[in-house]
Tab-separated table of C-alpha atoms in Angstrom:
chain	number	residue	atom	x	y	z
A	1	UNK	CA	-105.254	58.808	-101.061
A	2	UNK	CA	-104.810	57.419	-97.379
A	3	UNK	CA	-100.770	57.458	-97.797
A	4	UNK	CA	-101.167	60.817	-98.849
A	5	UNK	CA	-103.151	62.013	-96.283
A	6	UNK	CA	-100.413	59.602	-93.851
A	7	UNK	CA	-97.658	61.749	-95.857
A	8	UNK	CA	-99.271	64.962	-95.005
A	9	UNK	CA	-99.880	64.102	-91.395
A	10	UNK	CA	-96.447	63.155	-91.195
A	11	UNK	CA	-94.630	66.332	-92.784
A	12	UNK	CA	-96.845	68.423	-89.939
A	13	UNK	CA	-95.866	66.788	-86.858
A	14	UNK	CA	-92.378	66.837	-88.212
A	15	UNK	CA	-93.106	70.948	-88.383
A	16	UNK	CA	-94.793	71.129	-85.611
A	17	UNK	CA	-91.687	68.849	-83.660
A	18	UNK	CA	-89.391	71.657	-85.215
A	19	UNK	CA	-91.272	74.203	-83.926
A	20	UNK	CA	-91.600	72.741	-80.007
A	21	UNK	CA	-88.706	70.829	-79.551
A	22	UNK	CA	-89.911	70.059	-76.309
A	23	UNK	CA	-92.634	68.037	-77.297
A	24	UNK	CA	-90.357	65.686	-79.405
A	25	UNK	CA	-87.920	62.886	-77.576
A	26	UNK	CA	-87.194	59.505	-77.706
A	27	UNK	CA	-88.592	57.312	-75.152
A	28	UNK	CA	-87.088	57.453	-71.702
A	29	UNK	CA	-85.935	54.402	-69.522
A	30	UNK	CA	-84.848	51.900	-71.844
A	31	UNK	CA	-81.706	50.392	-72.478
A	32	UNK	CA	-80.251	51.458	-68.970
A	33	UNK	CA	-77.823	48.934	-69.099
A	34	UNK	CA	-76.763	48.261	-72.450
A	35	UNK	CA	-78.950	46.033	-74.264
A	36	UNK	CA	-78.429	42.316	-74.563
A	37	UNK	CA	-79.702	39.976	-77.446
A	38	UNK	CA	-79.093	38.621	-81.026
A	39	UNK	CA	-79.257	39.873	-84.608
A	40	UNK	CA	-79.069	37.713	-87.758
A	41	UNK	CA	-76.728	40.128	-89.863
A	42	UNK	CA	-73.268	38.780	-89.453
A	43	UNK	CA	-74.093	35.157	-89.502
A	44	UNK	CA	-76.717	34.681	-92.115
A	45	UNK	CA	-76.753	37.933	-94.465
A	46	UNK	CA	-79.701	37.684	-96.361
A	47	UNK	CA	-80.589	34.430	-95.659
A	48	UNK	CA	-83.477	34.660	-93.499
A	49	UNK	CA	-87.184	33.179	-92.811
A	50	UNK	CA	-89.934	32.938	-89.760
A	51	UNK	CA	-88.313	29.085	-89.039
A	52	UNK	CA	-84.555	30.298	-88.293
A	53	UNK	CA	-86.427	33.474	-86.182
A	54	UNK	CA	-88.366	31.023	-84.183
A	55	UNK	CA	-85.579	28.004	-84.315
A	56	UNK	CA	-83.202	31.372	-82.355
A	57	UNK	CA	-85.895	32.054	-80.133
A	58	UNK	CA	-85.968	28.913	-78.828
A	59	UNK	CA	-82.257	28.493	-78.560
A	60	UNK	CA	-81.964	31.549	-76.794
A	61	UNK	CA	-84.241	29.764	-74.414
A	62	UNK	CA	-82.733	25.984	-74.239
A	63	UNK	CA	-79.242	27.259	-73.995
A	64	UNK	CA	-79.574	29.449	-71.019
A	65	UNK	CA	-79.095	32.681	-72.689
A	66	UNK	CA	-82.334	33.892	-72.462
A	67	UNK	CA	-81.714	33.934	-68.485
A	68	UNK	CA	-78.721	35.360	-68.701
A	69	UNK	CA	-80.163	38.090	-70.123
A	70	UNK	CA	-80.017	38.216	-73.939
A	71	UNK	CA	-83.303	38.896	-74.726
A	72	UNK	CA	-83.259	40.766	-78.258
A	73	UNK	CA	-84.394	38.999	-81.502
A	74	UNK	CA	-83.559	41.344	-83.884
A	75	UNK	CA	-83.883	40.485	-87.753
A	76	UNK	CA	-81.818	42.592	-90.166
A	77	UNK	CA	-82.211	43.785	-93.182
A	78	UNK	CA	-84.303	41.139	-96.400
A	79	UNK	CA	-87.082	40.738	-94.125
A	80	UNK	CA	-88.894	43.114	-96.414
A	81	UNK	CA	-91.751	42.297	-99.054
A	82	UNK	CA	-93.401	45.435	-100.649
A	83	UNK	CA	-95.599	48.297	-99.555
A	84	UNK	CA	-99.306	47.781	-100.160
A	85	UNK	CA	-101.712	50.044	-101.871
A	86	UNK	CA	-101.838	52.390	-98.965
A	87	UNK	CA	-98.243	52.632	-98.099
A	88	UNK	CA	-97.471	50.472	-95.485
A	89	UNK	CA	-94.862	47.730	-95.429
A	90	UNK	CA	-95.395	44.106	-95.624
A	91	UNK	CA	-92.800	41.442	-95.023
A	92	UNK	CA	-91.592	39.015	-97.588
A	93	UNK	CA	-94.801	36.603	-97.877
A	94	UNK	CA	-92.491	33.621	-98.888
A	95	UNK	CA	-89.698	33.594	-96.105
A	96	UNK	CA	-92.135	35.227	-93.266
A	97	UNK	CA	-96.003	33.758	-94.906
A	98	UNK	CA	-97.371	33.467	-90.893
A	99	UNK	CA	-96.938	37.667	-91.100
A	100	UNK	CA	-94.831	39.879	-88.613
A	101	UNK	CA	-97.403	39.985	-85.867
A	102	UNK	CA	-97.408	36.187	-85.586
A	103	UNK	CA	-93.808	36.278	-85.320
A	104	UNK	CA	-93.532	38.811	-82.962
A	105	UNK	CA	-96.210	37.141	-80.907
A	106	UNK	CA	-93.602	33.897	-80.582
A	107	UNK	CA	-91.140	35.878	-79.419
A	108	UNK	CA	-92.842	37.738	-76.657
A	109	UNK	CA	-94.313	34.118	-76.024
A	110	UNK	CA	-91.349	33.110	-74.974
A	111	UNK	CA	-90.072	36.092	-72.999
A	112	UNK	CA	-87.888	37.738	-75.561
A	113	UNK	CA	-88.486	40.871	-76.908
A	114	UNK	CA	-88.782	41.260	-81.045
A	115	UNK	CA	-86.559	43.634	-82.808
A	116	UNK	CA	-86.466	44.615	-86.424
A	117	UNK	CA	-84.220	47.012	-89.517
A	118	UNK	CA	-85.085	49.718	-91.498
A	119	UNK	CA	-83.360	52.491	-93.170
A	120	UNK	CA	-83.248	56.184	-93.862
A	121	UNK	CA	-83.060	56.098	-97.153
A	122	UNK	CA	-85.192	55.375	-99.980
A	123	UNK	CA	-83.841	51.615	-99.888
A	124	UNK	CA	-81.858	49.464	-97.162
A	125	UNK	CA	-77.995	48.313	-97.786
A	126	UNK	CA	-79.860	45.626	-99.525
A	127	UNK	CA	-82.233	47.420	-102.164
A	128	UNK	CA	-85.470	46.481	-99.824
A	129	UNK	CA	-87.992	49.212	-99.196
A	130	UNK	CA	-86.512	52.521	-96.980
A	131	UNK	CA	-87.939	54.556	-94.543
A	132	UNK	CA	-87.645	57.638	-96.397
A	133	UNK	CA	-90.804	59.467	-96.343
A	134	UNK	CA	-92.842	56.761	-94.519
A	135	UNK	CA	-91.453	57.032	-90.998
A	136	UNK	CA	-94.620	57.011	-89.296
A	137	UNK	CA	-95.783	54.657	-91.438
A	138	UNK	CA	-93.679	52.367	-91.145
A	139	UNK	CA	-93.070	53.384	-87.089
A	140	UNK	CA	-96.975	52.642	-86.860
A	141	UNK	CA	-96.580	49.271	-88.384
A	142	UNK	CA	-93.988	48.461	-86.372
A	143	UNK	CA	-95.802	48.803	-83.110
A	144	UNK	CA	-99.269	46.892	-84.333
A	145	UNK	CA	-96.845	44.001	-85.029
A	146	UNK	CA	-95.569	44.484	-81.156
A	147	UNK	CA	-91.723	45.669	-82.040
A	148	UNK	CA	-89.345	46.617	-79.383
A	149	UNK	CA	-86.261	47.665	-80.945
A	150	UNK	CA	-85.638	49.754	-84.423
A	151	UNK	CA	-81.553	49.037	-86.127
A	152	UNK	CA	-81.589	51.963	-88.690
A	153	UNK	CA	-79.414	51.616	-91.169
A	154	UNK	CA	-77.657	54.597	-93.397
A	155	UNK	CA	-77.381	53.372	-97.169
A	156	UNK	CA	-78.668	55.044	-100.222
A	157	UNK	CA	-79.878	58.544	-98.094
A	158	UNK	CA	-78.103	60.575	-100.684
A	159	UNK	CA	-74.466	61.964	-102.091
A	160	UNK	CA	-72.752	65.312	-101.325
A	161	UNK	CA	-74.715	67.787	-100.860
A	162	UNK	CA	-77.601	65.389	-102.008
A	163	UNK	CA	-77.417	63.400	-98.912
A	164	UNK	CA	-79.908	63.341	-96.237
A	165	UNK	CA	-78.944	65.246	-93.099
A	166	UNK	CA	-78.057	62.564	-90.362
A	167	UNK	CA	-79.311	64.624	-87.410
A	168	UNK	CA	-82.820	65.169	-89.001
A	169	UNK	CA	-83.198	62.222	-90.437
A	170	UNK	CA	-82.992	60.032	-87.279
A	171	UNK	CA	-84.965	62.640	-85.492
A	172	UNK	CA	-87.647	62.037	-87.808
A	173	UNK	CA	-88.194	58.774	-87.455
A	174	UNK	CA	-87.111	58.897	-83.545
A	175	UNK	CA	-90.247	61.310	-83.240
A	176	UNK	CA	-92.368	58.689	-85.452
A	177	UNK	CA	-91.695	55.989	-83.087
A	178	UNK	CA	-92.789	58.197	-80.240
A	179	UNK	CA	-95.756	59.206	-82.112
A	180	UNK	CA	-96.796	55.307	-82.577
A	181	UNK	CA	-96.787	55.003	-78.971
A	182	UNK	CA	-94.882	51.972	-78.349
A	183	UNK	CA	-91.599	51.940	-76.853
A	184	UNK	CA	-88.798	50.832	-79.033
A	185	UNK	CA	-84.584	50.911	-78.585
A	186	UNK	CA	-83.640	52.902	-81.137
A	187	UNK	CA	-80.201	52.075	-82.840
A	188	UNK	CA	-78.583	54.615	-84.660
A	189	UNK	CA	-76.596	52.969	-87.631
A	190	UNK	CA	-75.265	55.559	-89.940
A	191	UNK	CA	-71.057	54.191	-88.774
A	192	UNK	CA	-70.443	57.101	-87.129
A	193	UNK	CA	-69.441	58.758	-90.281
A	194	UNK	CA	-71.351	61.851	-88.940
A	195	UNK	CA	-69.925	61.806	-84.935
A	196	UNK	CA	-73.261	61.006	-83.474
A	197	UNK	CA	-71.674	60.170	-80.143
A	198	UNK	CA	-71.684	64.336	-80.270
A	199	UNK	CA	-75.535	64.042	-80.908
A	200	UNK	CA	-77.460	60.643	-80.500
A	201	UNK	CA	-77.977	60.974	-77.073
A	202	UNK	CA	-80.868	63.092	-77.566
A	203	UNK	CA	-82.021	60.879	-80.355
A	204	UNK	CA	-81.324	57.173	-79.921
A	205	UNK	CA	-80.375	55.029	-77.333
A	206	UNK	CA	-77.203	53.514	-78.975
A	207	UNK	CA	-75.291	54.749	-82.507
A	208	UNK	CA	-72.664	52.842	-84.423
A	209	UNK	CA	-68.745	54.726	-83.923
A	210	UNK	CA	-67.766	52.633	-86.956
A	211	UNK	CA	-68.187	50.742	-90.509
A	212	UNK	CA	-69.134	47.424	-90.619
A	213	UNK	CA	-67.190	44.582	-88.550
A	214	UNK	CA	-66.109	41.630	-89.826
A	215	UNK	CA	-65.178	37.778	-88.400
A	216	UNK	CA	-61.331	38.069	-88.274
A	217	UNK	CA	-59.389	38.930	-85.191
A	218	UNK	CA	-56.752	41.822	-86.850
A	219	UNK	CA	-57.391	42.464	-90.623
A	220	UNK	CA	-59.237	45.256	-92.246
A	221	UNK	CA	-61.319	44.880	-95.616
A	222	UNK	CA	-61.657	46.934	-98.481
A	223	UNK	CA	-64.851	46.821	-100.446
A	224	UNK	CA	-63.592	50.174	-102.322
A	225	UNK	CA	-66.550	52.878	-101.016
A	226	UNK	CA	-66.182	51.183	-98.022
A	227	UNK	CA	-63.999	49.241	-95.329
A	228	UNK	CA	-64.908	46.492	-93.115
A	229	UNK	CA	-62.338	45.603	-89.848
A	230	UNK	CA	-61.339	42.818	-87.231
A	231	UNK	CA	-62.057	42.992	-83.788
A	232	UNK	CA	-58.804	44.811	-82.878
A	233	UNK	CA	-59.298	47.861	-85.292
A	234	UNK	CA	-62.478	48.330	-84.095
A	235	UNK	CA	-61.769	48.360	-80.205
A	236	UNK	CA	-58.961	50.997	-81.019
A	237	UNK	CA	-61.435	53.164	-82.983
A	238	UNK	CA	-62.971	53.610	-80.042
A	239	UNK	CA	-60.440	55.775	-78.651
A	240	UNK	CA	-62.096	59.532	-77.625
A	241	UNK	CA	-65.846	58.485	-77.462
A	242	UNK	CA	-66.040	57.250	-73.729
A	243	UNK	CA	-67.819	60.377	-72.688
A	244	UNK	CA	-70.654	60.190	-74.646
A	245	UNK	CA	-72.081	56.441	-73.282
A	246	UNK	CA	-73.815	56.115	-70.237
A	247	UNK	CA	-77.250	54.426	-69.297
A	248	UNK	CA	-79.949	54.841	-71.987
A	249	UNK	CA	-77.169	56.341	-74.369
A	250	UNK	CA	-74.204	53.962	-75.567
A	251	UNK	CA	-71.346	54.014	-77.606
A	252	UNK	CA	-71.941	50.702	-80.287
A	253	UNK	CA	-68.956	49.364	-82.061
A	254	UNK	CA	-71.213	46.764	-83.852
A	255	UNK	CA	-72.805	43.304	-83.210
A	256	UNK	CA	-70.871	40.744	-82.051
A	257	UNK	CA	-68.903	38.357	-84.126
A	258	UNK	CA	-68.476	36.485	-80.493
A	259	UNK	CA	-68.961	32.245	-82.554
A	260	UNK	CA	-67.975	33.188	-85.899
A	261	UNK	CA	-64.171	33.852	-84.785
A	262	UNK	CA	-61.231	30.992	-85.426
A	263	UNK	CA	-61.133	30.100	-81.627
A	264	UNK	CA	-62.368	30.023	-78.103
A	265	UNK	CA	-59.689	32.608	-77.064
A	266	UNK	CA	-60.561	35.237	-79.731
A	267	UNK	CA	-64.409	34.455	-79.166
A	268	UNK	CA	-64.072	35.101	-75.511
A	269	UNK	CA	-61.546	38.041	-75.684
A	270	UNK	CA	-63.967	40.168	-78.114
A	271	UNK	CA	-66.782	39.185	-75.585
A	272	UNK	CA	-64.724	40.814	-72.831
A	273	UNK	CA	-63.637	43.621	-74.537
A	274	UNK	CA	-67.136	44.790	-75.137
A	275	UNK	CA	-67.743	44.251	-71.511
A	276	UNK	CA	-65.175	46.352	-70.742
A	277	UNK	CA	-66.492	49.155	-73.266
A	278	UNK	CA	-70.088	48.723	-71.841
A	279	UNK	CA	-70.675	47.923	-75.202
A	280	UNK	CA	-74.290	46.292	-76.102
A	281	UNK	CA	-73.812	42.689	-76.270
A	282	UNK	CA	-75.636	41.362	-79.733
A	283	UNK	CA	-74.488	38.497	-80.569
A	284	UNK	CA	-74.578	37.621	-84.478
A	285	UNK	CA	-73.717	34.087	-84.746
A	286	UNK	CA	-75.817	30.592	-85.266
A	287	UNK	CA	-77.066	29.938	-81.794
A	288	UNK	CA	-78.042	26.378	-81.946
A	289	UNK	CA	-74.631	25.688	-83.125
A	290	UNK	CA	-72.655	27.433	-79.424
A	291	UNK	CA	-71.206	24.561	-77.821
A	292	UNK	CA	-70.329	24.267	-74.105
A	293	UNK	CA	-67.123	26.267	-73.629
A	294	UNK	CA	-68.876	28.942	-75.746
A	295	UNK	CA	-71.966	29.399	-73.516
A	296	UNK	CA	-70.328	29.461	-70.538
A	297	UNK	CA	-67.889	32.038	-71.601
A	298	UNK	CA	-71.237	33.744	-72.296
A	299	UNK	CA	-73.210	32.916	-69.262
A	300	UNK	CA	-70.469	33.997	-66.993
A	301	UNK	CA	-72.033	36.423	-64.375
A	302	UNK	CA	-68.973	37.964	-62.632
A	303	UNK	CA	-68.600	39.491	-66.347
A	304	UNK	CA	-72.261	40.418	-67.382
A	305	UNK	CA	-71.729	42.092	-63.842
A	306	UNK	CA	-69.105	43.860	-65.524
A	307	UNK	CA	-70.827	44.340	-69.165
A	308	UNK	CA	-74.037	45.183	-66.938
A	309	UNK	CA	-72.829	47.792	-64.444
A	310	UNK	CA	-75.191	50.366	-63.239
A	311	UNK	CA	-72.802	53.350	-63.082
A	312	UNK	CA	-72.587	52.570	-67.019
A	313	UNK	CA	-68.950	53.910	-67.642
A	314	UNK	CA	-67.016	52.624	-70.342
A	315	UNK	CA	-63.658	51.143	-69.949
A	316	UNK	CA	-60.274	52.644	-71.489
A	317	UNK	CA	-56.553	51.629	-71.676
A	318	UNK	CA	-54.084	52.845	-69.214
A	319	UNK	CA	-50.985	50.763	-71.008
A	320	UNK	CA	-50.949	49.945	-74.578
A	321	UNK	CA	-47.903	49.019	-76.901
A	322	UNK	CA	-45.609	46.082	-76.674
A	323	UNK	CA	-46.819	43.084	-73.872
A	324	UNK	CA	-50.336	43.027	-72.629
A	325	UNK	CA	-52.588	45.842	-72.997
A	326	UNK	CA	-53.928	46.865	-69.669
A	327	UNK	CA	-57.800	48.089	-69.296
A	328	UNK	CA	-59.431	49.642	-66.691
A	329	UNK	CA	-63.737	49.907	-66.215
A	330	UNK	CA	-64.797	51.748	-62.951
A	331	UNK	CA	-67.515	49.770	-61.703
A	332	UNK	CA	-70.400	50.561	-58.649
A	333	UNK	CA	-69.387	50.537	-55.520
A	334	UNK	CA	-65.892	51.891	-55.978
A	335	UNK	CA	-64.843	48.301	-57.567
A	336	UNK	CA	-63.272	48.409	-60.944
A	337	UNK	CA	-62.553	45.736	-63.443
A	338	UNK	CA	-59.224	45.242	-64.908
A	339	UNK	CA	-58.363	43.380	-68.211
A	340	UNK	CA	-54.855	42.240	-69.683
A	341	UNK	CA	-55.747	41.908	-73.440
A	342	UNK	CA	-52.862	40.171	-75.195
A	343	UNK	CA	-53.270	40.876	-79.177
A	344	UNK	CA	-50.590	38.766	-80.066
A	345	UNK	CA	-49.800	34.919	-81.145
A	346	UNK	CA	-47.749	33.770	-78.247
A	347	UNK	CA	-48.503	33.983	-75.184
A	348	UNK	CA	-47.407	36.303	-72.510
A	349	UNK	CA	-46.586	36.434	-68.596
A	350	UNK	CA	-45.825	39.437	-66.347
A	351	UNK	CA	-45.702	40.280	-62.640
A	352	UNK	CA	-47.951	43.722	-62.682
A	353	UNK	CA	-46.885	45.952	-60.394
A	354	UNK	CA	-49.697	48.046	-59.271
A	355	UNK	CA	-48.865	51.918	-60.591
A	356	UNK	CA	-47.317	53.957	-57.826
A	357	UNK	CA	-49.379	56.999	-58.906
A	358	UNK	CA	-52.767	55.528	-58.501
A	359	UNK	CA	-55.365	54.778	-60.824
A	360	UNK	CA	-57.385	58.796	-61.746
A	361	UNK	CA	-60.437	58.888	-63.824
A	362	UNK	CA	-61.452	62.272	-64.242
A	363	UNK	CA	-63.977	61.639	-66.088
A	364	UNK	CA	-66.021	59.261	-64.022
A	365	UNK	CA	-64.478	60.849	-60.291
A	366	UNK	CA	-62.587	57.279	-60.101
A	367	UNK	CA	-59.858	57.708	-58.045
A	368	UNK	CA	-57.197	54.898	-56.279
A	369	UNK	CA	-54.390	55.189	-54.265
A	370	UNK	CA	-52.545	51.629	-54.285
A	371	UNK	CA	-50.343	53.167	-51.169
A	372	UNK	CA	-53.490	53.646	-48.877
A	373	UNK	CA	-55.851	51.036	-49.971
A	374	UNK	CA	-56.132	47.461	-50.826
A	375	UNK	CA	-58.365	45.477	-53.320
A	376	UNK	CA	-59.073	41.696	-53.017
A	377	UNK	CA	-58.817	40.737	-56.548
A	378	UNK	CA	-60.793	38.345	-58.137
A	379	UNK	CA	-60.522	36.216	-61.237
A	380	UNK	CA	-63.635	36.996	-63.415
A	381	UNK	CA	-63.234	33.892	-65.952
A	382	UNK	CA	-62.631	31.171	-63.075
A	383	UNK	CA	-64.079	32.765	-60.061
A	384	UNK	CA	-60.962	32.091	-58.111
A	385	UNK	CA	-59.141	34.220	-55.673
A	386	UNK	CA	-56.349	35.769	-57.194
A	387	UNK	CA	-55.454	37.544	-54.030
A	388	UNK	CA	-54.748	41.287	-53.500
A	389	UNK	CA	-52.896	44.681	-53.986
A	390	UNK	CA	-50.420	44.120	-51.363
A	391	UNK	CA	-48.433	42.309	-53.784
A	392	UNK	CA	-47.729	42.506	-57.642
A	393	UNK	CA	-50.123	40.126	-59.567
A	394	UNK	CA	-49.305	37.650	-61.558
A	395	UNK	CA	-50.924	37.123	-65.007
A	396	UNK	CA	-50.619	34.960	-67.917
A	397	UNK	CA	-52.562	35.194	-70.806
A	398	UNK	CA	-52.905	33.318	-73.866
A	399	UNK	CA	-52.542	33.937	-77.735
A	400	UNK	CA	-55.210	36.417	-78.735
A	401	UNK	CA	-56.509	36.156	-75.313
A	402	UNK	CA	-58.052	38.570	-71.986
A	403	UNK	CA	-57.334	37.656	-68.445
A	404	UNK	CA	-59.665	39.862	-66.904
A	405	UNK	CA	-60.223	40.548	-62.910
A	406	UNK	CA	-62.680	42.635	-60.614
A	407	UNK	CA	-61.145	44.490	-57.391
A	408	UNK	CA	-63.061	45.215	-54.421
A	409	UNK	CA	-62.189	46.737	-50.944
């Protein structure tokens, strides 16, 4: 009877959001920069319990990262145990027995915030329990176990003309989080098969642009209804979607794969390229297992700066094609970042010669004259000098590799 009634209640505040749209938004003033943190998809599938959540936590803590900023624990889908007699979800009693809340606790014990998955349809990617028709529900349970960020997920919400409309699904359960009264991210993951860089902003506070990526530098894999890809197809899918991120609304081409790639250069050059997109940073590998070069390519601060930038615009190309790609990311301040991403096996050396028409953004205002000013450049990976615009700069870049620098005035 009380998931009835809980059914009821929630069809008429999803009528009465549809007749006020006013009264219905997601909550305001998070994610501002995009957010930071880990998730336990691309590492451990399935494979979770409370002792590799906790054993994370604390690594997040011991290694620095925490600090730096990644403060997300977000588990992913298998969590999941049944719904009890009134409806409301329960997590799986033999991988999490100590209960959500006590997990959730641990983490905010030890200053990290506690994310977790769901989906819109009737069952996640992985058969567990869906959303679908107990979004405030489940929204409700999420806050009494102290949840600060919601991944929802896109599988089984229908075929056709069957399937679940994307807008109003996400609405409904971005209204039952606001109705719960806790703040919560909201991640939009439905692989931007339905454009919602034209509609998330209003919704959630990041949304997938593509499928699923996968732990290999240039490769795309077909699973036949669907198609996983490297780190290079998915930075190029992000072509045309710049103009929908800014702070509190991002573009997301997926969690990191930033410790599960075949070397430090790859690692490092995903890690920048996201930077430069202003992507969130959420890392999906085994964090007791980083080593040394690893968390310092992570911990650098001249490129959080960079990932982290106020102004919140995302990076794009100005020269792709044969040789290094070159990448410009207007930054505060009128600084902008510059990265030489070299996709290739060998590596590669040029003199750049800054471009005699400027650098124009009309999108962000960015505008710069190489004849009439001068930038000190800086080298973000070493910290060191590199000089200035007076003179062409000379880069070399490794195999499957970024150089990547910040200019100021």
């Amino acid at each position: 009877m009380l998931a009835a009634c809980l059914r009821f209640l929630a069809f008429l505040a999803i009528a009465i959001g549809l007749a006020s749209p006013a009264a219905a938004q997601k909550f305001e003033g998070l994610a501002q920069t995009p957010p930071m943190g880990w998730n336990s998809w691309n590492k451990f599938d399935c494979d979770i319990d409370e002792r590799l959540v906790r054993e994370t936590a604390d690594a997040l803590v011991s290694t620095g990262l925490r600090d730096a900023g990644f403060v997300y624990v977000n588990l992913d889908d298998c969590w999941h145990g049944e719904r009890d007699a009134d409806g409301f979800i329960q997590p799986d009693p033999e991988r999490f027995p100590s209960g959500m809340k006590a997990l959730g606790d641990y983490i905010h014990s030890r200053g990290l915030k506690f994310g977790i998955y769901s989906d819109a349809g009737e069952y996640t990617c992985q058969k567990r329990p869906g959303s679908q028709g107990y979004e405030y529900q489940d929204a409700l349970q999420y806050a009494r176990w102290g949840v600060d960020y919601l991944k929802y997920d896109w599988c089984y919400t229908g075929e056709g003309d069957a399937q679940r409309n994307p807008i109003e699904a996400y609405t409904t359960m971005r209204d039952a989080i606001h109705a719960a009264g806790r703040p919560m991210v909201f991640s939009i993951c439905e692989w931007g098969e339905n454009d919602p860089w034209t509609w998330g902003k209003d919704v959630g506070h990041l949304w997938r642009t593509t499928g699923d990526i996968i732990n290999c530098w240039d490769c795309t894999v077909d699973h036949g209804t669907w198609k996983s890809y490297g780190i290079m197809q998915i930075l190029d899918l992000q072509d045309g979607k710049r103009q929908a991120a800014g702070p509190g609304h991002w573009n997301d081409p997926d969690m990191l794969e930033f410790g599960n790639l075949a070397t430090l250069a790859e690692n490092r050059a995903h890690f920048a390229m996201w930077a430069m997109l202003a992507s969130p940073l959420i890392l999906g590998t085994d964090i007791r297992e980083l080593d040394e070069a690893e968390l310092a390519a992570l911990k650098n601060r001249a490129l959080l700066d960079v990932a982290l930038d106020p102004k919140g615009i995302q990076g794009y190309p100005i020269r792709k094609g044969d040789g290094l790609e070159v990448w410009v990311r207007p930054l505060e301040g009128g600084d902008f970042a510059l990265a030489f991403l070299n996709r290739g096996n060998q590596p590669l050396s040029e003199n750049y010669a800054w471009p005699e028409d400027g650098l124009k953004d009309d999108f962000s205002g960015f505008e710069v004259d190489f004849g009439s000013d001068t930038f000190n450049i800086r080298d973000v990976w070493s910290g060191a000098d590199a000089g200035d615009t007076s003179a062409p700069l000379s880069v070399s870049v490794g195999a499957r590799d970024v150089a990547i620098y910040r200019l100021s005035r």
